[in-house]
Amino acid sequence: MTPKQIVERASELRWKLPQDYHDRWVESIYAESARIASRNVDQQGKTHRLAWERRLDWLLTNRWTGMPIMVLMLALVLWLTIEGANLPSGWLATILLDIGHPFLKQLADYAHLPWWLSGVLVDGLYLTMAWVISVMLPPMAIFFPLFTILEDFGYLPRVAFNLDHLFQRVGAHGKQALTMSMGWGCNAAGIVATRVIDSPRERLIAIITNNFALCNGRWPTQILLATVFLGALAPPALTGLVAASAVLGVALLGVFLTFFSSWMLSRTVLKGETSTFTLELPPFRPPNFLRTLYTSLVDRTLIVLWRAIVFAAPAGVVLWSLSNIQIGGISLAQWMISILDGPGWLIGLNGVILVAYIVAIPANEIVIPTILMLTVMTTGVTGIGEQGAGVMFTARGDSELAMLLQAGGWTTLTAICLMLFSLCHNPCSTTIYTIWKETKSLQWTLVSTFMPIGFGIVICGAVALVWRIVGG
Amino acid sequence: MNEQTLIQHALKLLTECEYEGQDATPAALAAKLAISPQQVDRLLGELRKAELLDADGLSLTASGREYALHVLQAHRLYETYLARKTGLPESAWHALADEREHTLSRDEVKKLAEDLGHPRFDPHGDPIPTAAGEMPPRRGQPLVVYPAGWTGRVVHIEDEPSRLYARIAQAGITTDTVLRVEKNDDSGVRIRLEGLTVAFPGEVAAQITAVELEAGEVFDESVERLSSLRRGEKAEIVGMSSLCRGLERNRLLDLGVVPGTVTAVELINPSGSPVGYRIRGACIALRKEQADHIRIRKVRQ
């Protein structure tokens, strides 16, 4: 045979091979390696699950007990986080805000810094940063280790297993249940956690929709507004119950929006992304507490906190400058408020809130303090928050707060719309940056940023419209 | 459709007819291309002027065939690409490939073939012409011609019309399925595969092309699907169907879903999917659709 004939013969024979020849070939390579491994590698440890493991698995994934256990666990984690964070948050606030801030202010006076420099540095940069740390650090330092312990023990994969059929219906992965709950602690951490989803499409869905999980920067806003405005509508005995149900309602709306937007995304823009599903259910292991504490503090808490500080510090400078730089006798902040008052009204909010959301893009924690500061500035209410323009503060009581906000023109509608808008608005800049780091795609970063705002405008606009028609 | 697209579609259809051994008629072209008979006449005139078509009749010239095979190659390669590298549903492949086949240059087609490892068949079992324009002779007969008791292997499934194709896809029949014809009469064809019995009306069965089994190959009655495994039963994995593709196939292979692995059901979600299977010492949860694509043989305890 000549070389040419050989080539011809080969290409002729090539068509005679079975169609799935390539796949079968790969399969037999894998099978052969498995055979070699099992012949030559001794495996230690048990191959069967123990009786208690089987029983526990049955308990955790059963139709009747699986769900209640899950809800109970989640409630417990959230309760421990909220209750447990109160005390250290208070300490940090005392040290950083009540003692640290006046001290630095005095220091600046001794050093004869010009008023604007001490304003920008101490009232702007330092105060905002201190605020974010004192509100954010304690809950994160409690929430994430608790979560990691559950993960270590092997419970979280069971949750994903239980919920997978719900997520499958909207084209998502069961593990999104985990990244969503992680988002209740911090969206940036939730987005980092989507790395556990190995399917590209489902991971993108989990990233884009994570913002609908209320993060710990937004829980306080929800609780505050629900207590002050909605709870106050009910008889005193029911105040707590009404407020709690309102917050729960918003959180559940977030879950619903997660499902809805996942469904929408998987059927439209993400249709072409590849998709696979596998979920490993590891054996139960006693959690290693020290390692858990270390990894969750270093990997999650500190990284997220650091990014938040990096973003929050400049925001403080911007906020202070907006309130103190004047054009034609009116501060920049006031200009912006009067421009945004109209659009704000349409979606049941006002200019102050919108300006606060623009300034507070770096961290949701500073939304309420910023709103308070701007309200005092625009209404000229005296008696609270008199440290000066651009200096954030908290109200000392609910009634004081209600009085102040009502002076700013707030109604029940404003509070409801703000609660909804707090659920549906752009992610904070830390989260946006994390999305960019994780996806390396401008397109998906923009979608993740603007989709929630779109939802927020539509929902708030509709609520405001209906409210005004029904309420006259 | 613009001029060029129309010409390419016409050439592709003519090659397909030639390959399948059917006679092409202007009326069939008009129906397939959704244009009027006058337009077909004008189109054929232009093809002849460009010397892509013989002066009389509807057979292609050498250059016409070469051009048509390029379009066919682009179409089938692109379908293979969509199947392996994207998550788009099967129903979307054909229309997308119909668009892309006109814009892919020869270099791009060559690159695509290289990236995909020079596949020989597209996901429906149609041969992909090589750059030199080679295609194997057509094999097999439609399922309807085989008598009861015949065993064979599916090599091609026609994906149009999609109404008929959907029924075949739903039964999980693919281009490497080994089956046995149970019954074949006027009411339709009943076949047995992977532990299932499926009945199709004649028009659906006609969409499936099958060949005789190769020497040494037998229809194995004991092969079933992983999804049929009950709690307490054990099974040995035989392989994966070609419906399990791309990233997903690699992932499952990595996890140890390889021929010879023994598996058992460990955990069942109350809704029936996913199910946790013990695979090589780990418990891996798979959805029902995935377990459908894994072939097993039950082993006695």
PDB file of N, CA and C in Angstrom, chain A residues 11 14-15 17-21 23-24 26-27 30-31 34 47 49 57 61-63 161-162 164-165 168 172-174 198 200-201 271-281, chain B residues 85-88 118 120-121 125 128 130 134 136 153 155 175-176 239-240 247 249 251-255 258-259 266-267 269-271 273-274 278 280 282-285 287 289-290:
ATOM      1  N   SER A  11      -9.382   6.898   6.492  1.00  0.00           N
ATOM      2  CA  SER A  11     -10.540   7.788   6.587  1.00  0.00           C
ATOM      3  C   SER A  11     -11.816   7.047   6.226  1.00  0.00           C
ATOM      4  N   ARG A  14     -12.701   5.154   9.372  1.00  0.00           N
ATOM      5  CA  ARG A  14     -13.084   6.080  10.423  1.00  0.00           C
ATOM      6  C   ARG A  14     -14.605   6.178  10.541  1.00  0.00           C
ATOM      7  N   TRP A  15     -15.271   6.135   9.406  1.00  0.00           N
ATOM      8  CA  TRP A  15     -16.738   6.243   9.424  1.00  0.00           C
ATOM      9  C   TRP A  15     -17.392   4.976   9.953  1.00  0.00           C
ATOM     10  N   LEU A  17     -16.504   3.271  12.602  1.00  0.00           N
ATOM     11  CA  LEU A  17     -16.516   3.185  14.064  1.00  0.00           C
ATOM     12  C   LEU A  17     -17.905   3.568  14.574  1.00  0.00           C
ATOM     13  N   PRO A  18     -18.298   3.021  15.731  1.00  0.00           N
ATOM     14  CA  PRO A  18     -19.609   3.407  16.274  1.00  0.00           C
ATOM     15  C   PRO A  18     -19.683   4.915  16.496  1.00  0.00           C
ATOM     16  N   GLN A  19     -20.893   5.440  16.448  1.00  0.00           N
ATOM     17  CA  GLN A  19     -21.060   6.895  16.553  1.00  0.00           C
ATOM     18  C   GLN A  19     -20.517   7.480  17.837  1.00  0.00           C
ATOM     19  N   ASP A  20     -20.742   6.759  18.948  1.00  0.00           N
ATOM     20  CA  ASP A  20     -20.328   7.316  20.235  1.00  0.00           C
ATOM     21  C   ASP A  20     -18.960   6.771  20.646  1.00  0.00           C
ATOM     22  N   TYR A  21     -18.179   6.414  19.637  1.00  0.00           N
ATOM     23  CA  TYR A  21     -16.891   5.798  19.886  1.00  0.00           C
ATOM     24  C   TYR A  21     -16.034   6.600  20.867  1.00  0.00           C
ATOM     25  N   ASP A  23     -16.884   8.831  23.141  1.00  0.00           N
ATOM     26  CA  ASP A  23     -17.398   8.792  24.516  1.00  0.00           C
ATOM     27  C   ASP A  23     -17.115   7.449  25.165  1.00  0.00           C
ATOM     28  N   ARG A  24     -17.315   6.375  24.380  1.00  0.00           N
ATOM     29  CA  ARG A  24     -17.080   5.043  24.949  1.00  0.00           C
ATOM     30  C   ARG A  24     -15.614   4.859  25.301  1.00  0.00           C
ATOM     31  N   VAL A  26     -13.450   7.239  26.179  1.00  0.00           N
ATOM     32  CA  VAL A  26     -13.179   7.971  27.417  1.00  0.00           C
ATOM     33  C   VAL A  26     -13.718   7.193  28.614  1.00  0.00           C
ATOM     34  N   GLU A  27     -14.916   6.648  28.451  1.00  0.00           N
ATOM     35  CA  GLU A  27     -15.532   5.891  29.534  1.00  0.00           C
ATOM     36  C   GLU A  27     -14.657   4.714  29.923  1.00  0.00           C
ATOM     37  N   TYR A  30     -11.655   5.769  31.944  1.00  0.00           N
ATOM     38  CA  TYR A  30     -12.034   5.999  33.342  1.00  0.00           C
ATOM     39  C   TYR A  30     -12.251   4.675  34.070  1.00  0.00           C
ATOM     40  N   ALA A  31     -12.946   3.737  33.401  1.00  0.00           N
ATOM     41  CA  ALA A  31     -13.240   2.451  34.033  1.00  0.00           C
ATOM     42  C   ALA A  31     -11.945   1.712  34.337  1.00  0.00           C
ATOM     43  N   ALA A  34     -10.245   3.204  37.261  1.00  0.00           N
ATOM     44  CA  ALA A  34     -10.948   2.817  38.486  1.00  0.00           C
ATOM     45  C   ALA A  34     -10.545   1.401  38.891  1.00  0.00           C
ATOM     46  N   THR A  47     -17.253   1.762  54.662  1.00  0.00           N
ATOM     47  CA  THR A  47     -17.857   1.978  53.357  1.00  0.00           C
ATOM     48  C   THR A  47     -19.365   2.165  53.496  1.00  0.00           C
ATOM     49  N   ARG A  49     -22.782   3.520  55.704  1.00  0.00           N
ATOM     50  CA  ARG A  49     -23.153   4.504  56.702  1.00  0.00           C
ATOM     51  C   ARG A  49     -23.641   3.786  57.945  1.00  0.00           C
ATOM     52  N   ASP A  57     -30.159  11.194  58.673  1.00  0.00           N
ATOM     53  CA  ASP A  57     -30.443  11.601  57.303  1.00  0.00           C
ATOM     54  C   ASP A  57     -31.930  11.527  57.013  1.00  0.00           C
ATOM     55  N   THR A  61     -34.270  14.821  55.988  1.00  0.00           N
ATOM     56  CA  THR A  61     -34.758  14.958  54.603  1.00  0.00           C
ATOM     57  C   THR A  61     -36.171  14.416  54.450  1.00  0.00           C
ATOM     58  N   ASN A  62     -36.796  14.086  55.571  1.00  0.00           N
ATOM     59  CA  ASN A  62     -38.137  13.534  55.524  1.00  0.00           C
ATOM     60  C   ASN A  62     -39.175  14.593  55.134  1.00  0.00           C
ATOM     61  N   ARG A  63     -40.259  14.124  54.536  1.00  0.00           N
ATOM     62  CA  ARG A  63     -41.307  15.052  54.108  1.00  0.00           C
ATOM     63  C   ARG A  63     -41.875  15.856  55.275  1.00  0.00           C
ATOM     64  N   PHE A 161     -30.442  19.581  49.240  1.00  0.00           N
ATOM     65  CA  PHE A 161     -31.107  18.366  48.747  1.00  0.00           C
ATOM     66  C   PHE A 161     -32.625  18.488  48.906  1.00  0.00           C
ATOM     67  N   ASN A 162     -33.055  18.989  50.069  1.00  0.00           N
ATOM     68  CA  ASN A 162     -34.485  19.141  50.335  1.00  0.00           C
ATOM     69  C   ASN A 162     -35.146  20.127  49.388  1.00  0.00           C
ATOM     70  N   ASP A 164     -34.025  21.268  46.427  1.00  0.00           N
ATOM     71  CA  ASP A 164     -33.625  21.284  45.017  1.00  0.00           C
ATOM     72  C   ASP A 164     -34.804  21.283  44.054  1.00  0.00           C
ATOM     73  N   HIS A 165     -35.860  20.516  44.363  1.00  0.00           N
ATOM     74  CA  HIS A 165     -36.935  20.448  43.370  1.00  0.00           C
ATOM     75  C   HIS A 165     -37.619  21.798  43.179  1.00  0.00           C
ATOM     76  N   GLN A 168     -35.176  23.683  41.015  1.00  0.00           N
ATOM     77  CA  GLN A 168     -35.116  23.132  39.663  1.00  0.00           C
ATOM     78  C   GLN A 168     -36.237  23.705  38.796  1.00  0.00           C
ATOM     79  N   ALA A 172     -32.853  26.727  38.597  1.00  0.00           N
ATOM     80  CA  ALA A 172     -31.693  27.015  39.433  1.00  0.00           C
ATOM     81  C   ALA A 172     -31.212  25.755  40.147  1.00  0.00           C
ATOM     82  N   HIS A 173     -30.172  25.901  40.938  1.00  0.00           N
ATOM     83  CA  HIS A 173     -29.527  24.781  41.623  1.00  0.00           C
ATOM     84  C   HIS A 173     -29.953  24.783  43.091  1.00  0.00           C
ATOM     85  N   GLY A 174     -30.131  23.597  43.682  1.00  0.00           N
ATOM     86  CA  GLY A 174     -30.527  23.501  45.084  1.00  0.00           C
ATOM     87  C   GLY A 174     -29.590  24.229  46.026  1.00  0.00           C
ATOM     88  N   ASP A 198     -21.258  24.306  40.817  1.00  0.00           N
ATOM     89  CA  ASP A 198     -20.281  24.080  39.749  1.00  0.00           C
ATOM     90  C   ASP A 198     -20.851  24.263  38.348  1.00  0.00           C
ATOM     91  N   PRO A 200     -22.152  26.540  35.437  1.00  0.00           N
ATOM     92  CA  PRO A 200     -21.999  27.970  35.135  1.00  0.00           C
ATOM     93  C   PRO A 200     -23.304  28.753  35.138  1.00  0.00           C
ATOM     94  N   ARG A 201     -24.350  28.183  34.538  1.00  0.00           N
ATOM     95  CA  ARG A 201     -25.595  28.947  34.450  1.00  0.00           C
ATOM     96  C   ARG A 201     -26.225  29.146  35.826  1.00  0.00           C
ATOM     97  N   LYS A 271     -30.317  31.495  28.932  1.00  0.00           N
ATOM     98  CA  LYS A 271     -30.748  30.252  28.302  1.00  0.00           C
ATOM     99  C   LYS A 271     -29.574  29.444  27.744  1.00  0.00           C
ATOM    100  N   GLY A 272     -28.605  30.144  27.181  1.00  0.00           N
ATOM    101  CA  GLY A 272     -27.538  29.440  26.488  1.00  0.00           C
ATOM    102  C   GLY A 272     -26.369  28.981  27.355  1.00  0.00           C
ATOM    103  N   GLU A 273     -26.347  29.384  28.616  1.00  0.00           N
ATOM    104  CA  GLU A 273     -25.209  28.991  29.463  1.00  0.00           C
ATOM    105  C   GLU A 273     -25.312  27.500  29.791  1.00  0.00           C
ATOM    106  N   THR A 274     -24.157  26.855  29.913  1.00  0.00           N
ATOM    107  CA  THR A 274     -24.203  25.420  30.189  1.00  0.00           C
ATOM    108  C   THR A 274     -24.681  25.160  31.602  1.00  0.00           C
ATOM    109  N   SER A 275     -25.272  23.997  31.774  1.00  0.00           N
ATOM    110  CA  SER A 275     -25.904  23.694  33.046  1.00  0.00           C
ATOM    111  C   SER A 275     -25.674  22.228  33.410  1.00  0.00           C
ATOM    112  N   THR A 276     -25.317  21.963  34.637  1.00  0.00           N
ATOM    113  CA  THR A 276     -25.197  20.579  35.097  1.00  0.00           C
ATOM    114  C   THR A 276     -25.650  20.533  36.543  1.00  0.00           C
ATOM    115  N   PHE A 277     -25.895  19.338  37.054  1.00  0.00           N
ATOM    116  CA  PHE A 277     -26.271  19.261  38.457  1.00  0.00           C
ATOM    117  C   PHE A 277     -25.560  18.097  39.114  1.00  0.00           C
ATOM    118  N   THR A 278     -24.869  18.362  40.189  1.00  0.00           N
ATOM    119  CA  THR A 278     -24.439  17.295  41.076  1.00  0.00           C
ATOM    120  C   THR A 278     -24.382  17.901  42.461  1.00  0.00           C
ATOM    121  N   LEU A 279     -24.684  17.100  43.444  1.00  0.00           N
ATOM    122  CA  LEU A 279     -24.703  17.588  44.807  1.00  0.00           C
ATOM    123  C   LEU A 279     -24.145  16.466  45.664  1.00  0.00           C
ATOM    124  N   GLU A 280     -23.029  16.726  46.323  1.00  0.00           N
ATOM    125  CA  GLU A 280     -22.481  15.679  47.164  1.00  0.00           C
ATOM    126  C   GLU A 280     -23.070  15.814  48.561  1.00  0.00           C
ATOM    127  N   LEU A 281     -23.515  14.710  49.129  1.00  0.00           N
ATOM    128  CA  LEU A 281     -24.028  14.715  50.492  1.00  0.00           C
ATOM    129  C   LEU A 281     -22.959  14.062  51.372  1.00  0.00           C
TER     130      LEU A 281
ATOM    131  N   LYS B  85     -21.426  22.433  24.077  1.00  0.00           N
ATOM    132  CA  LYS B  85     -20.821  23.540  24.817  1.00  0.00           C
ATOM    133  C   LYS B  85     -21.814  24.547  25.397  1.00  0.00           C
ATOM    134  N   THR B  86     -23.082  24.421  25.073  1.00  0.00           N
ATOM    135  CA  THR B  86     -24.039  25.376  25.630  1.00  0.00           C
ATOM    136  C   THR B  86     -25.167  24.630  26.336  1.00  0.00           C
ATOM    137  N   GLY B  87     -25.983  25.359  27.041  1.00  0.00           N
ATOM    138  CA  GLY B  87     -27.107  24.753  27.741  1.00  0.00           C
ATOM    139  C   GLY B  87     -28.418  24.944  26.995  1.00  0.00           C
ATOM    140  N   LEU B  88     -28.328  25.350  25.727  1.00  0.00           N
ATOM    141  CA  LEU B  88     -29.566  25.593  24.972  1.00  0.00           C
ATOM    142  C   LEU B  88     -30.338  24.305  24.772  1.00  0.00           C
ATOM    143  N   HIS B 118     -12.881  17.146  15.799  1.00  0.00           N
ATOM    144  CA  HIS B 118     -13.322  16.543  14.539  1.00  0.00           C
ATOM    145  C   HIS B 118     -14.429  15.518  14.722  1.00  0.00           C
ATOM    146  N   ARG B 120     -17.570  13.194  14.050  1.00  0.00           N
ATOM    147  CA  ARG B 120     -17.996  12.586  12.779  1.00  0.00           C
ATOM    148  C   ARG B 120     -19.498  12.690  12.583  1.00  0.00           C
ATOM    149  N   PHE B 121     -20.225  12.764  13.703  1.00  0.00           N
ATOM    150  CA  PHE B 121     -21.682  12.817  13.582  1.00  0.00           C
ATOM    151  C   PHE B 121     -22.232  13.965  14.424  1.00  0.00           C
ATOM    152  N   GLY B 125     -27.211  12.245  14.729  1.00  0.00           N
ATOM    153  CA  GLY B 125     -26.687  11.076  14.042  1.00  0.00           C
ATOM    154  C   GLY B 125     -26.409  11.313  12.571  1.00  0.00           C
ATOM    155  N   ILE B 128     -21.129  14.396   9.576  1.00  0.00           N
ATOM    156  CA  ILE B 128     -20.635  15.733   9.269  1.00  0.00           C
ATOM    157  C   ILE B 128     -19.604  15.599   8.155  1.00  0.00           C
ATOM    158  N   THR B 130     -16.429  15.965   5.938  1.00  0.00           N
ATOM    159  CA  THR B 130     -15.089  16.445   6.282  1.00  0.00           C
ATOM    160  C   THR B 130     -14.748  17.624   5.385  1.00  0.00           C
ATOM    161  N   GLU B 134     -15.927  14.493   2.287  1.00  0.00           N
ATOM    162  CA  GLU B 134     -16.290  13.073   2.386  1.00  0.00           C
ATOM    163  C   GLU B 134     -17.485  12.877   3.298  1.00  0.00           C
ATOM    164  N   PRO B 136     -19.868   9.295   4.696  1.00  0.00           N
ATOM    165  CA  PRO B 136     -20.016   7.848   4.553  1.00  0.00           C
ATOM    166  C   PRO B 136     -21.316   7.539   3.835  1.00  0.00           C
ATOM    167  N   ARG B 153     -29.513  -1.137  16.594  1.00  0.00           N
ATOM    168  CA  ARG B 153     -29.020   0.077  17.231  1.00  0.00           C
ATOM    169  C   ARG B 153     -29.517   1.295  16.461  1.00  0.00           C
ATOM    170  N   VAL B 155     -29.232   4.782  14.800  1.00  0.00           N
ATOM    171  CA  VAL B 155     -28.100   5.577  14.317  1.00  0.00           C
ATOM    172  C   VAL B 155     -28.507   6.998  13.947  1.00  0.00           C
ATOM    173  N   THR B 175     -28.955   8.410  19.732  1.00  0.00           N
ATOM    174  CA  THR B 175     -28.283   7.778  18.601  1.00  0.00           C
ATOM    175  C   THR B 175     -27.348   6.644  18.996  1.00  0.00           C
ATOM    176  N   ASP B 176     -27.436   6.148  20.224  1.00  0.00           N
ATOM    177  CA  ASP B 176     -26.672   4.936  20.519  1.00  0.00           C
ATOM    178  C   ASP B 176     -27.540   3.916  21.257  1.00  0.00           C
ATOM    179  N   GLY B 239     -22.940   2.332  31.620  1.00  0.00           N
ATOM    180  CA  GLY B 239     -22.418   3.449  30.826  1.00  0.00           C
ATOM    181  C   GLY B 239     -23.413   4.585  30.834  1.00  0.00           C
ATOM    182  N   MET B 240     -23.077   5.639  30.086  1.00  0.00           N
ATOM    183  CA  MET B 240     -23.980   6.775  30.004  1.00  0.00           C
ATOM    184  C   MET B 240     -24.494   6.900  28.585  1.00  0.00           C
ATOM    185  N   LEU B 247     -20.073  19.245  29.597  1.00  0.00           N
ATOM    186  CA  LEU B 247     -19.636  19.470  30.963  1.00  0.00           C
ATOM    187  C   LEU B 247     -20.236  18.445  31.918  1.00  0.00           C
ATOM    188  N   ARG B 249     -21.287  15.392  31.377  1.00  0.00           N
ATOM    189  CA  ARG B 249     -20.689  14.073  31.216  1.00  0.00           C
ATOM    190  C   ARG B 249     -19.346  14.007  31.932  1.00  0.00           C
ATOM    191  N   ARG B 251     -18.303  15.817  34.372  1.00  0.00           N
ATOM    192  CA  ARG B 251     -18.500  15.926  35.810  1.00  0.00           C
ATOM    193  C   ARG B 251     -18.864  14.560  36.394  1.00  0.00           C
ATOM    194  N   LEU B 252     -19.781  13.862  35.740  1.00  0.00           N
ATOM    195  CA  LEU B 252     -20.224  12.565  36.246  1.00  0.00           C
ATOM    196  C   LEU B 252     -19.093  11.539  36.173  1.00  0.00           C
ATOM    197  N   LEU B 253     -18.311  11.591  35.092  1.00  0.00           N
ATOM    198  CA  LEU B 253     -17.159  10.681  34.987  1.00  0.00           C
ATOM    199  C   LEU B 253     -16.195  10.944  36.140  1.00  0.00           C
ATOM    200  N   ASP B 254     -15.953  12.223  36.405  1.00  0.00           N
ATOM    201  CA  ASP B 254     -15.034  12.588  37.490  1.00  0.00           C
ATOM    202  C   ASP B 254     -15.525  12.055  38.831  1.00  0.00           C
ATOM    203  N   LEU B 255     -16.837  12.047  39.003  1.00  0.00           N
ATOM    204  CA  LEU B 255     -17.386  11.600  40.287  1.00  0.00           C
ATOM    205  C   LEU B 255     -17.385  10.077  40.399  1.00  0.00           C
ATOM    206  N   VAL B 258     -18.685   5.477  36.193  1.00  0.00           N
ATOM    207  CA  VAL B 258     -17.974   4.822  35.091  1.00  0.00           C
ATOM    208  C   VAL B 258     -18.400   3.353  35.073  1.00  0.00           C
ATOM    209  N   PRO B 259     -18.269   2.702  33.915  1.00  0.00           N
ATOM    210  CA  PRO B 259     -18.673   1.304  33.834  1.00  0.00           C
ATOM    211  C   PRO B 259     -17.986   0.487  34.933  1.00  0.00           C
ATOM    212  N   GLU B 266     -29.463   5.823  48.330  1.00  0.00           N
ATOM    213  CA  GLU B 266     -29.226   6.108  49.731  1.00  0.00           C
ATOM    214  C   GLU B 266     -30.277   7.046  50.324  1.00  0.00           C
ATOM    215  N   LEU B 267     -30.632   8.075  49.583  1.00  0.00           N
ATOM    216  CA  LEU B 267     -31.578   9.063  50.106  1.00  0.00           C
ATOM    217  C   LEU B 267     -32.520   9.454  48.983  1.00  0.00           C
ATOM    218  N   ASN B 269     -35.446  12.257  47.898  1.00  0.00           N
ATOM    219  CA  ASN B 269     -36.197  13.462  48.204  1.00  0.00           C
ATOM    220  C   ASN B 269     -37.685  13.123  48.142  1.00  0.00           C
ATOM    221  N   PRO B 270     -38.487  13.639  49.087  1.00  0.00           N
ATOM    222  CA  PRO B 270     -39.916  13.309  49.093  1.00  0.00           C
ATOM    223  C   PRO B 270     -40.595  13.533  47.744  1.00  0.00           C
ATOM    224  N   SER B 271     -40.107  14.490  46.967  1.00  0.00           N
ATOM    225  CA  SER B 271     -40.755  14.745  45.678  1.00  0.00           C
ATOM    226  C   SER B 271     -40.267  13.775  44.598  1.00  0.00           C
ATOM    227  N   SER B 273     -37.230  13.540  43.280  1.00  0.00           N
ATOM    228  CA  SER B 273     -36.001  13.998  42.638  1.00  0.00           C
ATOM    229  C   SER B 273     -35.475  15.182  43.449  1.00  0.00           C
ATOM    230  N   PRO B 274     -34.201  15.280  43.726  1.00  0.00           N
ATOM    231  CA  PRO B 274     -33.128  14.349  43.380  1.00  0.00           C
ATOM    232  C   PRO B 274     -33.085  13.129  44.296  1.00  0.00           C
ATOM    233  N   ARG B 278     -25.180   6.108  46.291  1.00  0.00           N
ATOM    234  CA  ARG B 278     -23.835   5.843  46.800  1.00  0.00           C
ATOM    235  C   ARG B 278     -22.951   5.491  45.615  1.00  0.00           C
ATOM    236  N   ARG B 280     -18.905   5.121  44.690  1.00  0.00           N
ATOM    237  CA  ARG B 280     -17.505   5.089  45.110  1.00  0.00           C
ATOM    238  C   ARG B 280     -17.298   5.739  46.475  1.00  0.00           C
ATOM    239  N   ALA B 282     -19.003   7.843  48.144  1.00  0.00           N
ATOM    240  CA  ALA B 282     -19.612   9.143  48.430  1.00  0.00           C
ATOM    241  C   ALA B 282     -21.095   9.060  48.108  1.00  0.00           C
ATOM    242  N   CYS B 283     -21.863   9.960  48.710  1.00  0.00           N
ATOM    243  CA  CYS B 283     -23.277  10.008  48.381  1.00  0.00           C
ATOM    244  C   CYS B 283     -23.501  11.184  47.433  1.00  0.00           C
ATOM    245  N   ILE B 284     -23.873  10.902  46.206  1.00  0.00           N
ATOM    246  CA  ILE B 284     -24.049  11.932  45.188  1.00  0.00           C
ATOM    247  C   ILE B 284     -25.523  12.015  44.814  1.00  0.00           C
ATOM    248  N   ALA B 285     -26.078  13.232  44.929  1.00  0.00           N
ATOM    249  CA  ALA B 285     -27.483  13.415  44.561  1.00  0.00           C
ATOM    250  C   ALA B 285     -27.572  13.771  43.081  1.00  0.00           C
ATOM    251  N   ARG B 287     -30.445  14.432  39.743  1.00  0.00           N
ATOM    252  CA  ARG B 287     -31.848  14.657  39.410  1.00  0.00           C
ATOM    253  C   ARG B 287     -32.360  13.514  38.540  1.00  0.00           C
ATOM    254  N   GLU B 289     -33.760  13.477  35.644  1.00  0.00           N
ATOM    255  CA  GLU B 289     -33.383  13.544  34.222  1.00  0.00           C
ATOM    256  C   GLU B 289     -31.962  13.024  34.007  1.00  0.00           C
ATOM    257  N   GLN B 290     -31.098  13.238  35.018  1.00  0.00           N
ATOM    258  CA  GLN B 290     -29.725  12.760  34.880  1.00  0.00           C
ATOM    259  C   GLN B 290     -29.677  11.250  35.057  1.00  0.00           C
TER     260      GLN B 290
END
